[in-house]
Amino acid sequence: MFFFKIFFLCFIRNELAIIKKRIKVLLIFFNKKNLFKKNKNFKEFLKKNKNFWVKNNIIKGKVKFILITNIANHPAYTTSEIAIGKSLMEVYNCNGAALLEPFDIKNKLLFESYGIKKIFFIGDLNIFLRFKYFIKSFNILNNINDIDELLSLRIDNIDYGKSIYDHSVRFSGMGTIDKILDVFYFHFLRSFIFNNQIDNILKSNNIVATVQSERIFLPGSILYQSSLVNKKNVYSRIGVSNNICVTKYNDINDRYRCRYTVSKKLFDEVKNKLGKKAIIEGGKIIEDRFKGINEKQALHEFYDGPKFRKEKIHKPINKRHFTKDELCKQLGWEINKPINVIFSTDLTDGIFDQRWSLFRDRLTMIIETLKIARNVTNVNWLIKPHPNDLLHRVVTTTASVFNKICKNYNHMKMLPEELTMSSLPKIANLAITTNGSVASEYPAFGVPSVISAEAICSNLGFTIEPKNIAEYSHLLRNSDKLKKLDSSTMDNAKIYAYLYINLLGVKTKMIPENDSRDFNEMNFWDEMSILIENYKPDEELLTEMMQIQHEKNDRHAIDYRLLKI
């Protein structure tokens, strides 16, 4: 009865949220003129864009569609999805369709200006169906006894349990969850409601592929899995600004492969065709990355720059280079002991975005790794927190876990804030990470890198990948015996850096350069108007590269010109 009361409160909470949302969208609907009054640049773009595509759109005879989704609902993301969708419409020779929330007038007008007339709206169903799924959710979750059982919950080949857990971790900031929470009922109900509609859309329409970049959290995870279950190709964007790479999914059993994970086939092709060039330029990329040059950063995460810090309360930090002697003197360590570095990764963002992991989640990895390390006293240990501990308001941070587990162990220290990242490769004996960019960076300097989950550079010949926790623990306990990597292994890491920066991105002429973290929407639509005035569909490089991707059945649509294909 107690759980039923909790779940019933969740149902009431859901109903109140729906009422609130409907009132909001109705207000927007009846005041739609304000959309144009406040954003004349958007209105001007719609006019020019519509005129352009009326003249250049070719309506395909066969009634089949590319379904372009709008999960993130940000102008830069939405237009990127449309750019990919327009290219796929050419590749597959079919028409476009859009998936939007009800009363999303702005994006409806935007899609229609591209000649995309078929619009599907995902709503909240009627109250009777909502109550039906409320009962279904309650009956299922009430028989779940623990988190491990929840994580194994799969219905019609869709992993509801992992999707709910992942979403809850991200938006609660908890990092790990050890018991069934009442919010799980709410998320389960919403997932059933969403899947009921998307499954019907996919089954009732001749959709050959979907475009979806947000494939992790709710409702994106359900849409993504449902597309694969219904045997639809899913195309997902990676990259920033107008530099786009598109990765393709076509197998539900491959659902947890990270978008950035390159194939061994592509890596070997780059190595064979561009070996020496890739090694030299890849080595320079890594060097520049450690000098703090933004364009060379992994995933373009400029956390230490002004864009990350401008909205944060922080004390100025004067960074300086450390030698190993200087660091050991400051920390009171013996100079002759090796130094291992544990790099915390993002503790709450996409914790299942890999096909294998030794630990339930990333916070559990940090906790268990620290417990192992505190008993390994023949090496010293540095622990580096991830910048997103602050950005995502993580409840249990890397620092708080360290203070609880290792504070009184002198051979374990938090990384000094003033130490430059360029110092570490010359100090570290071993780099340990869940699956962060460290996995590919440190091997380029000859430093072995151990991962506890699949990384985007796994199986390319330069990472150490334990098969189980026992092997992982044994490796850490005997890490003082590890040697510097040989030149061949270092070269593989440099080749990967070259591939990652230079090949995984194609410039589209459909959208301007932009920064979603420092976004000016008025300027964005003004620049979009300028681009459409000069746009030539036949010269769209993204379409050309995606056509090659389609013909070769490749995982990524890369810049094939660099491989001289």
mmCIF file of N, CA, C and O in Angstrom, residues 14-103:
data_model
loop_
_atom_site.group_PDB
_atom_site.id
_atom_site.type_symbol
_atom_site.label_atom_id
_atom_site.label_comp_id
_atom_site.label_asym_id
_atom_site.label_seq_id
_atom_site.Cartn_x
_atom_site.Cartn_y
_atom_site.Cartn_z
ATOM 1 N N ASN A 14 2.361 13.650 -12.514
ATOM 2 C CA ASN A 14 2.431 13.623 -13.977
ATOM 3 C C ASN A 14 1.249 14.376 -14.590
ATOM 4 O O ASN A 14 1.408 15.139 -15.553
ATOM 5 N N GLU A 15 0.042 14.183 -14.024
ATOM 6 C CA GLU A 15 -1.145 14.855 -14.543
ATOM 7 C C GLU A 15 -1.036 16.371 -14.370
ATOM 8 O O GLU A 15 -1.393 17.141 -15.257
ATOM 9 N N LEU A 16 -0.526 16.794 -13.218
ATOM 10 C CA LEU A 16 -0.364 18.225 -12.978
ATOM 11 C C LEU A 16 0.664 18.830 -13.936
ATOM 12 O O LEU A 16 0.486 19.954 -14.423
ATOM 13 N N ALA A 17 1.730 18.061 -14.214
ATOM 14 C CA ALA A 17 2.755 18.534 -15.151
ATOM 15 C C ALA A 17 2.171 18.691 -16.549
ATOM 16 O O ALA A 17 2.490 19.643 -17.274
ATOM 17 N N ILE A 18 1.297 17.750 -16.937
ATOM 18 C CA ILE A 18 0.656 17.812 -18.258
ATOM 19 C C ILE A 18 -0.247 19.038 -18.354
ATOM 20 O O ILE A 18 -0.250 19.764 -19.349
ATOM 21 N N ILE A 19 -1.038 19.272 -17.296
ATOM 22 C CA ILE A 19 -1.931 20.438 -17.286
ATOM 23 C C ILE A 19 -1.129 21.737 -17.398
ATOM 24 O O ILE A 19 -1.466 22.640 -18.173
ATOM 25 N N LYS A 20 -0.060 21.807 -16.632
ATOM 26 C CA LYS A 20 0.796 23.001 -16.653
ATOM 27 C C LYS A 20 1.382 23.225 -18.042
ATOM 28 O O LYS A 20 1.409 24.353 -18.554
ATOM 29 N N LYS A 21 1.858 22.128 -18.659
ATOM 30 C CA LYS A 21 2.460 22.235 -19.986
ATOM 31 C C LYS A 21 1.429 22.661 -21.017
ATOM 32 O O LYS A 21 1.716 23.491 -21.893
ATOM 33 N N ARG A 22 0.214 22.128 -20.919
ATOM 34 C CA ARG A 22 -0.824 22.471 -21.893
ATOM 35 C C ARG A 22 -1.240 23.931 -21.781
ATOM 36 O O ARG A 22 -1.504 24.598 -22.776
ATOM 37 N N ILE A 23 -1.301 24.422 -20.557
ATOM 38 C CA ILE A 23 -1.619 25.842 -20.370
ATOM 39 C C ILE A 23 -0.528 26.704 -21.002
ATOM 40 O O ILE A 23 -0.816 27.694 -21.692
ATOM 41 N N LYS A 24 0.707 26.285 -20.799
ATOM 42 C CA LYS A 24 1.837 27.044 -21.342
ATOM 43 C C LYS A 24 1.812 27.071 -22.864
ATOM 44 O O LYS A 24 1.966 28.132 -23.485
ATOM 45 N N VAL A 25 1.607 25.888 -23.484
ATOM 46 C CA VAL A 25 1.633 25.848 -24.949
ATOM 47 C C VAL A 25 0.430 26.561 -25.551
ATOM 48 O O VAL A 25 0.521 27.135 -26.638
ATOM 49 N N LEU A 26 -0.709 26.543 -24.849
ATOM 50 C CA LEU A 26 -1.870 27.275 -25.345
ATOM 51 C C LEU A 26 -1.618 28.778 -25.324
ATOM 52 O O LEU A 26 -2.006 29.501 -26.249
ATOM 53 N N LEU A 27 -0.957 29.246 -24.280
ATOM 54 C CA LEU A 27 -0.611 30.660 -24.204
ATOM 55 C C LEU A 27 0.318 31.047 -25.354
ATOM 56 O O LEU A 27 0.164 32.101 -25.972
ATOM 57 N N ILE A 28 1.273 30.155 -25.630
ATOM 58 C CA ILE A 28 2.190 30.404 -26.744
ATOM 59 C C ILE A 28 1.429 30.387 -28.058
ATOM 60 O O ILE A 28 1.654 31.218 -28.951
ATOM 61 N N PHE A 29 0.505 29.432 -28.180
ATOM 62 C CA PHE A 29 -0.274 29.295 -29.415
ATOM 63 C C PHE A 29 -1.075 30.570 -29.711
ATOM 64 O O PHE A 29 -1.073 31.082 -30.826
ATOM 65 N N PHE A 30 -1.745 31.088 -28.701
ATOM 66 C CA PHE A 30 -2.588 32.262 -28.919
ATOM 67 C C PHE A 30 -1.783 33.561 -29.010
ATOM 68 O O PHE A 30 -2.318 34.602 -29.358
ATOM 69 N N ASN A 31 -0.510 33.469 -28.674
ATOM 70 C CA ASN A 31 0.352 34.647 -28.789
ATOM 71 C C ASN A 31 1.471 34.410 -29.792
ATOM 72 O O ASN A 31 2.569 34.934 -29.660
ATOM 73 N N LYS A 32 1.166 33.603 -30.812
ATOM 74 C CA LYS A 32 2.226 33.225 -31.743
ATOM 75 C C LYS A 32 2.796 34.421 -32.503
ATOM 76 O O LYS A 32 3.911 34.372 -32.993
ATOM 77 N N LYS A 33 2.026 35.515 -32.585
ATOM 78 C CA LYS A 33 2.549 36.680 -33.267
ATOM 79 C C LYS A 33 3.801 37.216 -32.565
ATOM 80 O O LYS A 33 4.657 37.836 -33.193
ATOM 81 N N ASN A 34 3.890 36.986 -31.267
ATOM 82 C CA ASN A 34 5.061 37.441 -30.524
ATOM 83 C C ASN A 34 6.335 36.753 -31.007
ATOM 84 O O ASN A 34 7.429 37.279 -30.859
ATOM 85 N N LEU A 35 6.168 35.556 -31.556
ATOM 86 C CA LEU A 35 7.313 34.815 -32.073
ATOM 87 C C LEU A 35 8.038 35.633 -33.137
ATOM 88 O O LEU A 35 9.257 35.666 -33.186
ATOM 89 N N PHE A 36 7.252 36.310 -33.949
ATOM 90 C CA PHE A 36 7.842 37.090 -35.022
ATOM 91 C C PHE A 36 8.236 38.493 -34.553
ATOM 92 O O PHE A 36 9.196 39.068 -35.034
ATOM 93 N N LYS A 37 7.474 39.039 -33.631
ATOM 94 C CA LYS A 37 7.817 40.361 -33.114
ATOM 95 C C LYS A 37 9.157 40.336 -32.391
ATOM 96 O O LYS A 37 9.957 41.262 -32.503
ATOM 97 N N LYS A 38 9.406 39.274 -31.653
ATOM 98 C CA LYS A 38 10.636 39.177 -30.871
ATOM 99 C C LYS A 38 11.821 38.712 -31.703
ATOM 100 O O LYS A 38 12.963 38.945 -31.333
ATOM 101 N N ASN A 39 11.553 38.026 -32.794
ATOM 102 C CA ASN A 39 12.663 37.468 -33.569
ATOM 103 C C ASN A 39 12.402 37.681 -35.058
ATOM 104 O O ASN A 39 12.027 36.771 -35.785
ATOM 105 N N LYS A 40 12.601 38.909 -35.501
ATOM 106 C CA LYS A 40 12.370 39.235 -36.898
ATOM 107 C C LYS A 40 13.360 38.523 -37.810
ATOM 108 O O LYS A 40 13.049 38.244 -38.973
ATOM 109 N N ASN A 41 14.536 38.234 -37.287
ATOM 110 C CA ASN A 41 15.542 37.524 -38.085
ATOM 111 C C ASN A 41 15.059 36.122 -38.436
ATOM 112 O O ASN A 41 15.312 35.625 -39.532
ATOM 113 N N PHE A 42 14.371 35.484 -37.477
ATOM 114 C CA PHE A 42 13.828 34.153 -37.725
ATOM 115 C C PHE A 42 12.743 34.220 -38.803
ATOM 116 O O PHE A 42 12.696 33.386 -39.709
ATOM 117 N N LYS A 43 11.884 35.217 -38.711
ATOM 118 C CA LYS A 43 10.825 35.400 -39.700
ATOM 119 C C LYS A 43 11.413 35.604 -41.095
ATOM 120 O O LYS A 43 10.941 35.030 -42.082
ATOM 121 N N GLU A 44 12.462 36.408 -41.173
ATOM 122 C CA GLU A 44 13.091 36.673 -42.460
ATOM 123 C C GLU A 44 13.731 35.407 -43.016
ATOM 124 O O GLU A 44 13.649 35.130 -44.226
ATOM 125 N N PHE A 45 14.349 34.615 -42.127
ATOM 126 C CA PHE A 45 14.945 33.354 -42.592
ATOM 127 C C PHE A 45 13.879 32.407 -43.119
ATOM 128 O O PHE A 45 14.058 31.770 -44.163
ATOM 129 N N LEU A 46 12.767 32.274 -42.404
ATOM 130 C CA LEU A 46 11.693 31.380 -42.852
ATOM 131 C C LEU A 46 11.231 31.745 -44.260
ATOM 132 O O LEU A 46 11.017 30.861 -45.105
ATOM 133 N N LYS A 47 11.097 33.029 -44.513
ATOM 134 C CA LYS A 47 10.637 33.493 -45.827
ATOM 135 C C LYS A 47 11.636 33.124 -46.918
ATOM 136 O O LYS A 47 11.263 32.552 -47.960
ATOM 137 N N LYS A 48 12.910 33.423 -46.687
ATOM 138 C CA LYS A 48 13.940 33.135 -47.689
ATOM 139 C C LYS A 48 14.132 31.633 -47.865
ATOM 140 O O LYS A 48 14.292 31.144 -48.990
ATOM 141 N N ASN A 49 14.100 30.902 -46.760
ATOM 142 C CA ASN A 49 14.313 29.456 -46.810
ATOM 143 C C ASN A 49 13.180 28.761 -47.560
ATOM 144 O O ASN A 49 13.402 27.874 -48.384
ATOM 145 N N LYS A 50 11.956 29.192 -47.278
ATOM 146 C CA LYS A 50 10.800 28.598 -47.947
ATOM 147 C C LYS A 50 10.862 28.843 -49.450
ATOM 148 O O LYS A 50 10.620 27.930 -50.260
ATOM 149 N N ASN A 51 11.179 30.071 -49.845
ATOM 150 C CA ASN A 51 11.284 30.393 -51.270
ATOM 151 C C ASN A 51 12.353 29.561 -51.961
ATOM 152 O O ASN A 51 12.179 29.107 -53.100
ATOM 153 N N PHE A 52 13.476 29.362 -51.248
ATOM 154 C CA PHE A 52 14.570 28.595 -51.837
ATOM 155 C C PHE A 52 14.152 27.148 -52.066
ATOM 156 O O PHE A 52 14.347 26.587 -53.155
ATOM 157 N N TRP A 53 13.554 26.521 -51.056
ATOM 158 C CA TRP A 53 13.246 25.090 -51.177
ATOM 159 C C TRP A 53 12.021 24.823 -52.040
ATOM 160 O O TRP A 53 11.875 23.717 -52.580
ATOM 161 N N VAL A 54 11.143 25.807 -52.212
ATOM 162 C CA VAL A 54 10.047 25.658 -53.179
ATOM 163 C C VAL A 54 10.624 25.470 -54.580
ATOM 164 O O VAL A 54 10.115 24.682 -55.385
ATOM 165 N N LYS A 55 11.719 26.169 -54.845
ATOM 166 C CA LYS A 55 12.348 26.089 -56.165
ATOM 167 C C LYS A 55 13.264 24.870 -56.289
ATOM 168 O O LYS A 55 13.494 24.373 -57.396
ATOM 169 N N ASN A 56 13.808 24.390 -55.170
ATOM 170 C CA ASN A 56 14.847 23.355 -55.241
ATOM 171 C C ASN A 56 14.443 21.995 -54.688
ATOM 172 O O ASN A 56 15.186 21.029 -54.841
ATOM 173 N N ASN A 57 13.304 21.917 -54.010
ATOM 174 C CA ASN A 57 12.857 20.623 -53.488
ATOM 175 C C ASN A 57 12.297 19.756 -54.611
ATOM 176 O O ASN A 57 11.552 20.237 -55.460
ATOM 177 N N ILE A 58 12.669 18.489 -54.593
ATOM 178 C CA ILE A 58 12.082 17.537 -55.533
ATOM 179 C C ILE A 58 11.292 16.520 -54.710
ATOM 180 O O ILE A 58 11.863 15.763 -53.925
ATOM 181 N N ILE A 59 9.986 16.541 -54.852
ATOM 182 C CA ILE A 59 9.146 15.603 -54.107
ATOM 183 C C ILE A 59 9.298 14.219 -54.730
ATOM 184 O O ILE A 59 9.042 14.022 -55.916
ATOM 185 N N LYS A 60 9.744 13.277 -53.928
ATOM 186 C CA LYS A 60 9.978 11.927 -54.423
ATOM 187 C C LYS A 60 8.642 11.213 -54.640
ATOM 188 O O LYS A 60 7.696 11.375 -53.865
ATOM 189 N N GLY A 61 8.580 10.410 -55.689
ATOM 190 C CA GLY A 61 7.346 9.717 -56.031
ATOM 191 C C GLY A 61 6.955 8.674 -55.003
ATOM 192 O O GLY A 61 5.798 8.533 -54.648
ATOM 193 N N LYS A 62 7.951 7.925 -54.521
ATOM 194 C CA LYS A 62 7.659 6.868 -53.558
ATOM 195 C C LYS A 62 7.391 7.477 -52.183
ATOM 196 O O LYS A 62 8.082 8.384 -51.739
ATOM 197 N N VAL A 63 6.377 6.972 -51.515
ATOM 198 C CA VAL A 63 6.000 7.506 -50.208
ATOM 199 C C VAL A 63 6.827 6.819 -49.126
ATOM 200 O O VAL A 63 6.373 5.887 -48.451
ATOM 201 N N LYS A 64 8.064 7.257 -48.995
ATOM 202 C CA LYS A 64 8.921 6.780 -47.916
ATOM 203 C C LYS A 64 9.628 7.995 -47.339
ATOM 204 O O LYS A 64 9.823 9.007 -48.021
ATOM 205 N N PHE A 65 10.019 7.884 -46.057
ATOM 206 C CA PHE A 65 10.435 9.072 -45.331
ATOM 207 C C PHE A 65 11.714 8.868 -44.510
ATOM 208 O O PHE A 65 11.996 7.770 -44.031
ATOM 209 N N ILE A 66 12.435 9.982 -44.348
ATOM 210 C CA ILE A 66 13.462 10.112 -43.323
ATOM 211 C C ILE A 66 12.818 10.865 -42.171
ATOM 212 O O ILE A 66 12.324 11.985 -42.356
ATOM 213 N N LEU A 67 12.770 10.258 -40.986
ATOM 214 C CA LEU A 67 12.154 10.904 -39.828
ATOM 215 C C LEU A 67 13.219 11.704 -39.078
ATOM 216 O O LEU A 67 14.158 11.138 -38.514
ATOM 217 N N ILE A 68 13.053 13.032 -39.073
ATOM 218 C CA ILE A 68 14.013 13.921 -38.414
ATOM 219 C C ILE A 68 13.441 14.319 -37.060
ATOM 220 O O ILE A 68 12.363 14.910 -36.979
ATOM 221 N N THR A 69 14.153 14.001 -36.013
ATOM 222 C CA THR A 69 13.647 14.240 -34.658
ATOM 223 C C THR A 69 14.174 15.560 -34.103
ATOM 224 O O THR A 69 15.147 16.121 -34.596
ATOM 225 N N ASN A 70 13.526 16.023 -33.050
ATOM 226 C CA ASN A 70 13.928 17.278 -32.413
ATOM 227 C C ASN A 70 13.840 17.109 -30.904
ATOM 228 O O ASN A 70 12.967 17.655 -30.242
ATOM 229 N N ILE A 71 14.775 16.327 -30.352
ATOM 230 C CA ILE A 71 14.761 16.031 -28.922
ATOM 231 C C ILE A 71 15.361 17.175 -28.113
ATOM 232 O O ILE A 71 14.839 17.581 -27.085
ATOM 233 N N ALA A 72 16.491 17.732 -28.584
ATOM 234 C CA ALA A 72 17.202 18.751 -27.813
ATOM 235 C C ALA A 72 16.507 20.110 -27.851
ATOM 236 O O ALA A 72 16.612 20.896 -26.917
ATOM 237 N N ASN A 73 15.823 20.424 -28.956
ATOM 238 C CA ASN A 73 15.050 21.657 -29.085
ATOM 239 C C ASN A 73 15.914 22.911 -28.896
ATOM 240 O O ASN A 73 15.571 23.819 -28.142
ATOM 241 N N HIS A 74 17.014 22.956 -29.610
ATOM 242 C CA HIS A 74 17.915 24.106 -29.635
ATOM 243 C C HIS A 74 18.151 24.431 -31.106
ATOM 244 O O HIS A 74 18.389 23.519 -31.904
ATOM 245 N N PRO A 75 18.065 25.698 -31.515
ATOM 246 C CA PRO A 75 18.176 26.022 -32.945
ATOM 247 C C PRO A 75 19.400 25.427 -33.635
ATOM 248 O O PRO A 75 19.286 24.924 -34.761
ATOM 249 N N ALA A 76 20.549 25.462 -32.973
ATOM 250 C CA ALA A 76 21.761 24.919 -33.599
ATOM 251 C C ALA A 76 21.647 23.406 -33.771
ATOM 252 O O ALA A 76 22.068 22.857 -34.797
ATOM 253 N N TYR A 77 21.069 22.717 -32.775
ATOM 254 C CA TYR A 77 20.919 21.269 -32.868
ATOM 255 C C TYR A 77 19.842 20.893 -33.884
ATOM 256 O O TYR A 77 20.018 19.968 -34.680
ATOM 257 N N THR A 78 18.729 21.620 -33.845
ATOM 258 C CA THR A 78 17.628 21.305 -34.754
ATOM 259 C C THR A 78 18.048 21.473 -36.210
ATOM 260 O O THR A 78 17.757 20.619 -37.060
ATOM 261 N N THR A 79 18.731 22.565 -36.518
ATOM 262 C CA THR A 79 19.165 22.791 -37.903
ATOM 263 C C THR A 79 20.229 21.789 -38.325
ATOM 264 O O THR A 79 20.306 21.432 -39.512
ATOM 265 N N SER A 80 21.046 21.311 -37.384
ATOM 266 C CA SER A 80 22.015 20.251 -37.704
ATOM 267 C C SER A 80 21.296 18.962 -38.068
ATOM 268 O O SER A 80 21.675 18.267 -39.020
ATOM 269 N N GLU A 81 20.238 18.635 -37.313
ATOM 270 C CA GLU A 81 19.448 17.444 -37.612
ATOM 271 C C GLU A 81 18.801 17.567 -39.002
ATOM 272 O O GLU A 81 18.752 16.607 -39.769
ATOM 273 N N ILE A 82 18.315 18.768 -39.297
ATOM 274 C CA ILE A 82 17.688 18.992 -40.605
ATOM 275 C C ILE A 82 18.719 18.859 -41.722
ATOM 276 O O ILE A 82 18.439 18.270 -42.779
ATOM 277 N N ALA A 83 19.929 19.380 -41.503
ATOM 278 C CA ALA A 83 20.991 19.273 -42.515
ATOM 279 C C ALA A 83 21.295 17.811 -42.820
ATOM 280 O O ALA A 83 21.433 17.407 -43.985
ATOM 281 N N ILE A 84 21.385 16.992 -41.776
ATOM 282 C CA ILE A 84 21.625 15.558 -41.964
ATOM 283 C C ILE A 84 20.427 14.928 -42.677
ATOM 284 O O ILE A 84 20.584 14.114 -43.599
ATOM 285 N N GLY A 85 19.217 15.301 -42.235
ATOM 286 C CA GLY A 85 18.010 14.752 -42.848
ATOM 287 C C GLY A 85 17.906 15.079 -44.329
ATOM 288 O O GLY A 85 17.545 14.221 -45.144
ATOM 289 N N LYS A 86 18.222 16.324 -44.717
ATOM 290 C CA LYS A 86 18.173 16.703 -46.125
ATOM 291 C C LYS A 86 19.174 15.901 -46.950
ATOM 292 O O LYS A 86 18.892 15.499 -48.089
ATOM 293 N N SER A 87 20.355 15.644 -46.382
ATOM 294 C CA SER A 87 21.345 14.820 -47.084
ATOM 295 C C SER A 87 20.843 13.393 -47.243
ATOM 296 O O SER A 87 20.984 12.781 -48.310
ATOM 297 N N LEU A 88 20.233 12.859 -46.197
ATOM 298 C CA LEU A 88 19.703 11.488 -46.262
ATOM 299 C C LEU A 88 18.542 11.385 -47.245
ATOM 300 O O LEU A 88 18.348 10.342 -47.884
ATOM 301 N N MET A 89 17.752 12.440 -47.380
ATOM 302 C CA MET A 89 16.668 12.434 -48.353
ATOM 303 C C MET A 89 17.213 12.260 -49.767
ATOM 304 O O MET A 89 16.589 11.609 -50.604
ATOM 305 N N GLU A 90 18.395 12.812 -50.020
ATOM 306 C CA GLU A 90 19.048 12.624 -51.319
ATOM 307 C C GLU A 90 19.643 11.222 -51.430
ATOM 308 O O GLU A 90 19.520 10.559 -52.462
ATOM 309 N N VAL A 91 20.300 10.774 -50.361
ATOM 310 C CA VAL A 91 20.952 9.459 -50.381
ATOM 311 C C VAL A 91 19.933 8.344 -50.587
ATOM 312 O O VAL A 91 20.142 7.417 -51.382
ATOM 313 N N TYR A 92 18.803 8.415 -49.870
ATOM 314 C CA TYR A 92 17.782 7.362 -49.939
ATOM 315 C C TYR A 92 16.695 7.653 -50.976
ATOM 316 O O TYR A 92 15.789 6.840 -51.157
ATOM 317 N N ASN A 93 16.771 8.819 -51.594
ATOM 318 C CA ASN A 93 15.773 9.211 -52.596
ATOM 319 C C ASN A 93 14.353 9.141 -52.022
ATOM 320 O O ASN A 93 13.471 8.449 -52.529
ATOM 321 N N CYS A 94 14.148 9.861 -50.920
ATOM 322 C CA CYS A 94 12.827 9.841 -50.301
ATOM 323 C C CYS A 94 12.511 11.208 -49.694
ATOM 324 O O CYS A 94 13.323 12.137 -49.764
ATOM 325 N N ASN A 95 11.354 11.329 -49.102
ATOM 326 C CA ASN A 95 10.892 12.586 -48.528
ATOM 327 C C ASN A 95 11.255 12.666 -47.046
ATOM 328 O O ASN A 95 11.710 11.695 -46.442
ATOM 329 N N GLY A 96 10.999 13.840 -46.475
ATOM 330 C CA GLY A 96 11.306 14.052 -45.065
ATOM 331 C C GLY A 96 10.062 14.156 -44.219
ATOM 332 O O GLY A 96 8.988 14.539 -44.698
ATOM 333 N N ALA A 97 10.211 13.813 -42.940
ATOM 334 C CA ALA A 97 9.144 13.980 -41.957
ATOM 335 C C ALA A 97 9.788 14.461 -40.660
ATOM 336 O O ALA A 97 10.979 14.255 -40.437
ATOM 337 N N ALA A 98 8.999 15.093 -39.813
ATOM 338 C CA ALA A 98 9.519 15.629 -38.559
ATOM 339 C C ALA A 98 8.762 15.046 -37.378
ATOM 340 O O ALA A 98 7.574 14.741 -37.474
ATOM 341 N N LEU A 99 9.463 14.903 -36.257
ATOM 342 C CA LEU A 99 8.857 14.438 -35.009
ATOM 343 C C LEU A 99 8.987 15.564 -33.991
ATOM 344 O O LEU A 99 10.093 15.928 -33.584
ATOM 345 N N LEU A 100 7.839 16.129 -33.577
ATOM 346 C CA LEU A 100 7.834 17.294 -32.693
ATOM 347 C C LEU A 100 6.877 17.094 -31.526
ATOM 348 O O LEU A 100 6.032 16.200 -31.537
ATOM 349 N N GLU A 101 7.013 17.978 -30.538
ATOM 350 C CA GLU A 101 6.048 18.022 -29.454
ATOM 351 C C GLU A 101 4.810 18.792 -29.917
ATOM 352 O O GLU A 101 4.895 19.654 -30.794
ATOM 353 N N PRO A 102 3.628 18.524 -29.335
ATOM 354 C CA PRO A 102 2.412 19.241 -29.733
ATOM 355 C C PRO A 102 2.562 20.752 -29.544
ATOM 356 O O PRO A 102 3.229 21.209 -28.609
ATOM 357 N N PHE A 103 1.991 21.507 -30.442
ATOM 358 C CA PHE A 103 1.980 22.968 -30.386
ATOM 359 C C PHE A 103 3.377 23.594 -30.519
ATOM 360 O O PHE A 103 3.556 24.762 -30.157
#
